[in-house]
Short mmCIF file of C-alpha atoms in Angstrom, two decimals:
data_model
loop_
_atom_site.label_atom_id
_atom_site.label_comp_id
_atom_site.label_asym_id
_atom_site.label_seq_id
_atom_site.Cartn_x
_atom_site.Cartn_y
_atom_site.Cartn_z
CA MET M 1 -74.12 77.76 146.65
CA GLY M 2 -74.92 81.38 145.94
CA ILE M 3 -75.14 84.16 148.45
CA THR M 4 -78.91 83.77 148.89
CA GLU M 5 -78.64 80.07 149.66
CA ASP M 6 -75.63 80.58 151.94
CA LEU M 7 -77.33 83.30 153.96
CA ALA M 8 -80.63 81.42 154.09
CA ASP M 9 -78.89 78.24 155.26
CA ALA M 10 -77.01 80.10 158.00
CA LEU M 11 -80.27 81.71 159.12
CA ALA M 12 -82.01 78.33 159.03
CA ARG M 13 -79.37 76.82 161.33
CA ASP M 14 -79.71 79.72 163.73
CA ALA M 15 -83.52 79.69 163.65
CA ILE M 16 -83.70 75.94 164.30
CA GLU M 17 -81.31 76.27 167.23
CA ALA M 18 -83.20 79.27 168.63
CA ALA M 19 -86.55 77.49 168.26
CA GLU M 20 -85.17 74.53 170.22
CA VAL M 21 -83.64 76.71 172.95
CA LEU M 22 -86.78 78.83 173.27
CA GLU M 23 -89.08 75.80 172.83
CA ASP M 24 -91.00 77.88 170.28
CA ASP M 25 -92.31 75.87 167.32
CA LEU M 26 -93.67 79.01 165.65
CA LEU M 27 -90.35 80.87 165.57
CA ILE M 28 -89.28 79.39 162.23
CA GLU M 29 -92.59 80.41 160.63
CA GLN M 30 -92.22 83.92 162.04
CA VAL M 31 -88.70 84.22 160.63
CA ALA M 32 -89.97 82.97 157.26
CA LYS M 33 -92.76 85.56 157.29
CA THR M 34 -90.29 88.31 158.11
CA LEU M 35 -88.12 87.20 155.19
CA GLY M 36 -91.08 86.96 152.87
CA ASP M 37 -92.08 90.54 153.62
CA SER M 38 -88.90 91.73 151.94
CA SER M 39 -87.62 88.85 149.78
CA THR M 40 -89.67 85.85 148.70
CA THR M 41 -86.56 84.39 147.06
CA THR M 42 -84.71 84.39 150.38
CA GLN M 43 -87.82 83.09 152.16
CA GLU M 44 -88.01 80.11 149.78
CA ALA M 45 -84.30 79.37 150.23
CA PHE M 46 -84.70 79.62 154.02
CA LEU M 47 -87.70 77.27 154.11
CA THR M 48 -85.89 74.78 151.87
CA ALA M 49 -82.84 74.87 154.16
CA VAL M 50 -85.05 74.40 157.23
CA ARG M 51 -86.82 71.40 155.68
CA VAL M 52 -83.55 69.80 154.60
CA ARG M 53 -81.88 70.35 157.98
CA LEU M 54 -84.87 69.07 159.99
CA ALA M 55 -85.25 66.03 157.72
CA GLU M 56 -81.55 65.23 158.10
CA LYS M 57 -81.83 65.62 161.88
CA ARG M 58 -84.80 63.21 162.03
CA ALA M 59 -83.01 60.70 159.80
CA ARG M 60 -79.85 60.85 161.94
CA LYS M 61 -81.92 60.30 165.11
CA PHE M 62 -83.64 57.33 163.45
CA LEU M 63 -80.29 55.88 162.39
CA GLU M 64 -78.79 56.38 165.86
CA THR M 65 -81.79 54.68 167.48
CA LYS M 66 -81.53 51.70 165.12
CA LEU M 67 -77.79 51.34 165.68
CA ASN M 68 -78.14 51.59 169.45
CA ALA M 69 -80.91 48.98 169.44
CA ALA M 70 -78.81 46.61 167.32
CA LEU M 71 -75.76 47.07 169.54
CA LYS M 72 -77.85 46.48 172.65
CA ALA M 73 -79.37 43.34 171.13
CA ARG M 74 -75.90 42.02 170.24
CA GLN M 75 -74.64 42.78 173.72
CA THR M 76 -77.64 41.06 175.31
CA ALA M 77 -77.20 38.03 173.04
CA GLY M 78 -73.49 37.92 173.87
CA ASP M 79 -74.18 38.13 177.60
CA ALA M 80 -76.77 35.34 177.33
CA GLY M 81 -74.34 33.20 175.34
CA ARG M 82 -71.61 33.61 177.95
CA ALA M 83 -74.05 32.82 180.76
CA ASN M 84 -75.14 29.58 179.03
CA GLY M 85 -71.66 28.61 177.90
#
């Protein structure tokens, strides 16, 4: 990646973390506005990085939930099989 994308991605990581810690859903938009006031190119890179990181986070959570449910179902089935056997 280039310097713009690298800096925007680092800022996106920090902004997402700060928004979670502060429980402030508007923080990312405020950071984006601040960026846009001086560099729309950096603002676009930042917003892209935020979208990609948040989408990846949601997908990982979904995957983790599915895996945990499948493991629990297997464990329950195994426990039931041992109880009947």
